[in-house]
Short mmCIF file of C-alpha atoms in Angstrom, two decimals:
data_model
loop_
_atom_site.label_atom_id
_atom_site.label_comp_id
_atom_site.label_asym_id
_atom_site.label_seq_id
_atom_site.Cartn_x
_atom_site.Cartn_y
_atom_site.Cartn_z
CA MET A 1 86.34 -19.60 -12.68
CA HIS A 2 84.91 -22.20 -14.49
CA ARG A 3 81.22 -21.52 -13.18
CA LEU A 4 82.10 -18.04 -14.15
CA TYR A 5 82.90 -19.43 -17.75
CA LEU A 6 80.23 -21.86 -18.15
CA ALA A 7 77.87 -18.70 -17.38
CA VAL A 8 79.31 -16.79 -19.73
CA VAL A 9 79.34 -19.55 -22.47
CA ILE A 10 75.35 -20.28 -21.74
CA LEU A 11 74.54 -16.54 -22.04
CA VAL A 12 76.84 -16.41 -25.17
CA LEU A 13 74.79 -19.35 -26.81
CA ILE A 14 71.52 -17.93 -25.74
CA VAL A 15 72.18 -14.76 -27.28
CA ALA A 16 73.16 -16.50 -30.62
CA GLY A 17 70.40 -18.56 -30.23
CA CYS A 18 67.81 -15.97 -30.11
CA SER A 19 69.32 -14.37 -32.76
CA SER A 20 69.12 -17.17 -34.87
CA ILE A 21 65.39 -17.29 -33.95
CA GLY A 22 65.10 -13.89 -34.68
CA ASN A 23 66.36 -14.06 -37.99
CA VAL A 24 64.16 -17.49 -38.96
CA ARG A 25 61.08 -15.63 -38.04
CA LYS A 26 62.02 -12.67 -40.29
CA ASP A 27 63.12 -14.78 -43.15
CA ASN A 28 59.60 -16.91 -42.56
CA ALA A 29 57.90 -13.63 -42.43
CA GLU A 30 58.94 -12.29 -46.02
CA ASP A 31 58.75 -15.76 -47.70
CA GLN A 32 55.20 -15.60 -46.53
CA TYR A 33 54.85 -12.12 -47.81
CA GLU A 34 56.36 -13.04 -51.07
CA THR A 35 54.04 -16.36 -51.23
CA ALA A 36 51.00 -14.09 -50.33
CA ARG A 37 51.83 -11.34 -52.98
CA SER A 38 52.11 -14.18 -55.58
CA LEU A 39 48.69 -15.34 -54.82
CA TYR A 40 47.05 -11.99 -55.28
CA GLU A 41 49.19 -11.08 -58.42
CA ARG A 42 47.84 -14.46 -59.89
CA GLY A 43 44.29 -13.42 -58.85
CA LYS A 44 43.93 -16.50 -56.42
CA TYR A 45 42.24 -13.97 -53.94
CA PHE A 46 40.81 -16.89 -51.57
CA HIS A 47 44.45 -18.50 -51.16
CA ALA A 48 46.11 -14.97 -50.75
CA ALA A 49 43.63 -14.01 -48.31
CA GLU A 50 44.27 -16.91 -45.91
CA ALA A 51 48.16 -16.04 -46.41
CA PHE A 52 47.55 -12.60 -45.13
CA ARG A 53 45.59 -13.28 -42.28
CA LEU A 54 48.12 -16.03 -41.11
CA MET A 55 51.12 -13.60 -41.34
CA ILE A 56 48.70 -10.95 -39.56
CA PHE A 57 48.28 -13.55 -36.89
CA ASN A 58 52.06 -14.97 -36.81
CA TYR A 59 54.22 -11.86 -37.83
CA SER A 60 51.82 -8.71 -36.53
CA GLY A 61 55.11 -6.97 -35.53
CA VAL A 62 57.09 -6.59 -38.75
CA SER A 63 57.22 -3.00 -40.37
CA TYR A 64 55.15 -3.94 -43.27
CA ILE A 65 52.30 -5.62 -41.49
CA ASP A 66 50.42 -2.20 -42.38
CA SER A 67 50.86 -3.68 -46.07
CA VAL A 68 49.38 -7.18 -44.89
CA GLN A 69 46.61 -5.62 -43.62
CA TYR A 70 45.80 -3.48 -46.99
CA PHE A 71 46.36 -6.16 -49.11
CA LEU A 72 43.80 -8.76 -47.12
CA GLY A 73 41.19 -6.01 -47.72
CA MET A 74 41.64 -6.20 -51.39
CA CYS A 75 41.15 -9.74 -51.83
CA TYR A 76 37.95 -9.62 -50.32
CA PHE A 77 37.40 -6.61 -52.50
CA ASN A 78 38.50 -7.92 -55.81
CA ASP A 79 36.47 -11.14 -54.76
CA ASN A 80 33.33 -8.78 -54.39
CA ASP A 81 32.97 -9.40 -50.63
CA TYR A 82 32.59 -5.62 -49.92
CA ILE A 83 31.27 -6.37 -46.46
CA LEU A 84 34.44 -8.07 -45.26
CA ALA A 85 36.73 -5.94 -47.49
CA VAL A 86 35.25 -2.78 -45.21
CA SER A 87 36.14 -4.72 -42.25
CA GLU A 88 39.63 -4.84 -43.09
CA PHE A 89 40.13 -1.68 -44.57
CA ARG A 90 38.89 -0.13 -41.16
CA ARG A 91 41.25 -2.07 -39.28
CA LEU A 92 43.96 -0.44 -41.46
CA VAL A 93 42.80 3.05 -40.96
CA ARG A 94 42.04 2.36 -37.28
CA ASN A 95 45.40 0.62 -36.31
CA PHE A 96 47.86 2.25 -38.86
CA PRO A 97 46.32 6.08 -39.33
CA THR A 98 50.22 7.39 -39.65
CA SER A 99 50.47 4.94 -42.57
CA PRO A 100 50.81 5.70 -45.96
CA LEU A 101 48.08 3.19 -47.12
CA ALA A 102 45.51 4.95 -44.46
CA ASP A 103 44.07 7.14 -47.36
CA ASP A 104 44.21 4.32 -50.03
CA GLY A 105 42.39 2.01 -46.83
CA GLN A 106 39.72 4.97 -46.61
CA LEU A 107 38.98 5.24 -50.20
CA MET A 108 38.63 1.55 -50.58
CA ILE A 109 35.89 1.82 -47.94
CA CYS A 110 33.97 4.29 -49.89
CA LYS A 111 34.27 2.31 -53.12
CA CYS A 112 32.75 -0.83 -51.35
CA PHE A 113 29.65 0.71 -50.33
CA TYR A 114 29.41 2.50 -53.62
CA LEU A 115 30.15 -0.82 -55.43
CA ALA A 116 27.42 -2.75 -52.94
CA ALA A 117 25.01 -0.41 -53.88
CA PRO A 118 22.46 -1.65 -56.54
CA GLU A 119 23.06 -0.07 -59.83
CA ASN A 120 18.95 0.28 -60.53
CA THR A 121 18.08 3.48 -58.61
CA GLY A 122 14.43 2.25 -57.98
CA LEU A 123 16.15 -0.05 -55.33
CA ASP A 124 17.30 0.93 -52.17
CA GLN A 125 19.81 3.14 -52.19
CA THR A 126 21.33 3.05 -47.99
CA GLU A 127 24.74 2.26 -49.27
CA THR A 128 24.76 4.98 -51.67
CA ASN A 129 24.64 7.13 -48.76
CA THR A 130 27.11 5.66 -47.06
CA ALA A 131 29.65 6.03 -49.53
CA LEU A 132 28.75 9.44 -49.32
CA THR A 133 29.51 9.74 -45.99
CA GLU A 134 32.61 7.83 -46.08
CA ILE A 135 33.24 10.03 -48.92
CA LYS A 136 33.06 13.21 -46.85
CA ASN A 137 34.87 11.77 -44.17
CA PHE A 138 38.10 10.90 -46.62
CA ILE A 139 38.07 14.55 -47.99
CA GLU A 140 37.83 16.35 -44.37
CA ASP A 141 40.59 13.89 -42.79
CA PHE A 142 42.95 13.15 -46.06
CA PRO A 143 42.86 16.94 -47.61
CA GLN A 144 46.33 16.52 -48.72
CA SER A 145 45.86 13.02 -50.32
CA PRO A 146 46.74 12.34 -53.58
CA LEU A 147 43.65 10.31 -54.28
CA ILE A 148 41.49 13.37 -53.12
CA GLY A 149 40.61 13.94 -57.24
CA GLU A 150 39.19 10.14 -56.96
CA ALA A 151 37.38 10.60 -54.36
CA LYS A 152 35.86 13.83 -55.45
CA GLU A 153 35.06 12.02 -58.89
CA LEU A 154 33.17 9.18 -56.58
CA LEU A 155 31.32 11.75 -54.63
CA THR A 156 29.96 13.09 -58.14
CA GLU A 157 29.29 9.88 -59.18
CA CYS A 158 27.23 9.08 -55.81
CA ARG A 159 25.26 12.25 -55.69
CA GLY A 160 24.25 11.91 -59.42
CA ARG A 161 22.88 8.41 -58.41
CA ILE A 162 20.85 9.79 -55.29
CA THR A 163 19.55 12.52 -57.45
CA LYS A 164 18.45 10.19 -59.89
CA LYS A 165 16.46 8.39 -57.39
CA LEU A 166 14.81 11.56 -56.21
CA PHE A 167 13.96 12.46 -59.45
CA GLU A 168 12.02 8.86 -60.12
CA SER A 169 10.28 8.99 -56.78
CA GLY A 170 9.29 12.73 -57.72
CA GLN A 171 8.63 11.92 -61.61
CA GLN A 172 6.30 9.12 -60.24
CA TYR A 173 4.35 11.33 -57.91
CA TYR A 174 3.76 13.98 -60.55
CA ARG A 175 2.28 11.22 -63.08
CA MET A 176 0.08 10.28 -60.55
CA GLY A 177 -1.10 13.90 -60.35
CA MET A 178 0.36 14.42 -56.91
CA TYR A 179 2.09 17.37 -57.09
CA THR A 180 2.37 18.42 -53.82
CA SER A 181 4.64 15.41 -52.98
CA ALA A 182 6.23 15.69 -56.45
CA ARG A 183 7.18 19.40 -55.51
CA VAL A 184 8.92 18.15 -52.25
CA TYR A 185 11.35 15.80 -54.28
CA PHE A 186 12.22 18.26 -57.21
CA GLU A 187 12.73 21.02 -54.89
CA GLU A 188 15.21 19.09 -53.15
CA ILE A 189 16.68 18.47 -55.96
CA VAL A 190 17.17 21.54 -57.08
CA ALA A 191 18.43 23.19 -53.70
CA GLU A 192 20.92 20.24 -52.62
CA TYR A 193 22.18 18.39 -55.81
CA GLU A 194 24.59 19.47 -58.60
CA SER A 195 23.98 17.06 -61.40
CA PRO A 196 23.01 19.26 -64.65
CA GLN A 197 20.48 16.84 -66.20
CA TRP A 198 18.54 15.96 -63.03
CA ARG A 199 18.76 19.80 -61.65
CA GLY A 200 16.99 20.83 -65.24
CA CYS A 201 14.58 18.12 -65.45
CA ALA A 202 13.64 18.78 -61.92
CA LEU A 203 13.09 22.45 -62.37
CA TYR A 204 11.31 22.14 -65.76
CA LEU A 205 8.88 19.75 -63.95
CA LEU A 206 8.39 22.37 -61.05
CA ALA A 207 7.52 24.89 -63.77
CA GLU A 208 4.72 22.38 -64.94
CA ILE A 209 3.62 21.96 -61.63
CA ASP A 210 3.26 25.63 -61.02
CA ALA A 211 1.60 26.06 -64.37
CA LYS A 212 -0.93 23.24 -63.69
CA GLN A 213 -1.96 24.77 -60.44
CA GLY A 214 -2.64 28.39 -61.90
CA LYS A 215 1.01 29.84 -60.85
CA TYR A 216 1.90 31.12 -64.13
CA ALA A 217 4.63 34.04 -62.87
CA ASP A 218 6.58 31.18 -60.71
CA ALA A 219 5.92 29.04 -63.85
CA GLU A 220 7.44 31.52 -66.24
CA LEU A 221 10.27 32.33 -63.78
CA LYS A 222 11.48 28.70 -63.58
CA LEU A 223 11.49 28.34 -67.06
CA ASN A 224 13.43 31.62 -68.08
CA ASN A 225 16.00 30.31 -65.13
CA PHE A 226 16.18 26.96 -66.43
CA LEU A 227 17.07 28.21 -70.24
CA GLN A 228 19.94 30.34 -68.69
CA ALA A 229 21.05 27.77 -66.49
CA PHE A 230 20.53 25.14 -68.64
CA SER A 231 21.57 25.40 -71.99
CA GLY A 232 21.64 22.83 -74.82
CA HIS A 233 19.69 20.51 -71.85
CA LYS A 234 17.61 17.71 -73.94
CA TRP A 235 14.47 19.47 -72.61
CA GLU A 236 15.20 22.84 -73.84
CA LYS A 237 13.19 23.11 -76.88
CA LYS A 238 9.92 21.68 -74.51
CA ALA A 239 10.81 24.84 -71.94
CA ARG A 240 11.06 27.14 -74.82
CA SER A 241 7.45 26.19 -76.30
CA LYS A 242 6.25 25.68 -72.87
CA LEU A 243 7.16 29.36 -71.99
CA GLU A 244 5.92 30.62 -75.40
CA LYS A 245 2.47 29.34 -74.13
CA ILE A 246 2.09 30.29 -70.84
CA GLN A 247 3.22 33.98 -71.99
CA THR A 248 0.62 33.66 -74.86
CA GLU A 249 -1.77 32.39 -72.39
CA THR A 250 -1.15 35.53 -69.80
CA ASP A 251 -1.42 37.89 -72.68
CA HIS A 252 -4.53 36.67 -73.66
CA SER A 253 -6.15 37.07 -69.90
CA SER A 254 -4.62 40.50 -69.92
CA VAL A 255 -6.31 41.37 -72.91
CA ALA A 256 -9.78 39.66 -72.05
CA SER A 257 -9.64 41.48 -68.67
CA ASP A 258 -8.65 45.11 -69.98
CA THR A 259 -11.52 44.66 -72.24
CA ILE A 260 -13.91 43.60 -69.45
#
């Protein structure tokens, strides 16, 4: 009986001890989370990142670990360290696919690549192209997300940046008189991209190329399409003038041909 009593007492102490340890760990996790959040809110992102990383290492089982992972990514994002930020947001999306923050994480990946790309479109735009891919993944994976509107706005900005780069490349070939190469870029813009500004410019210069190559009927068709589709475009006046010039020249050619 004495041994049984002693065993019961020991068991009770063990259970109580485990419960106490569990409470301490829970309290410590919550305290550390509040400390990390406080550092984050005060803009101390380096120290906040250290605190969030420590939480992930020590308290990976807490119910809000997805929030910890998200804020770790945000620390790097706000410090403009987009490579590390992408790495942490990918962990969030991969490890917590059902988290309410999964769509936030995917959108932040898109933003990281967009912001990592140089604003000067004359430079390499690999990151912008990657951002486009990530945005398409977001729209496909989270079609009901309340962030879908923001994702589509970012998609438009990325496509605008790529379109501008394509136009500048085509324009460079155009100025060098390399019209076949220029045509490739301008035709891609007209066929693949929505930006009214750059599509209009590309279509106008395609008409100019046609005219320079003696394809007046094609040039006239493109200019008419330009005037119908891009009313108010900055090159509208130039397009009307060019169209009138082509029509006058073709009329004169027809008269001369009839006379002969």
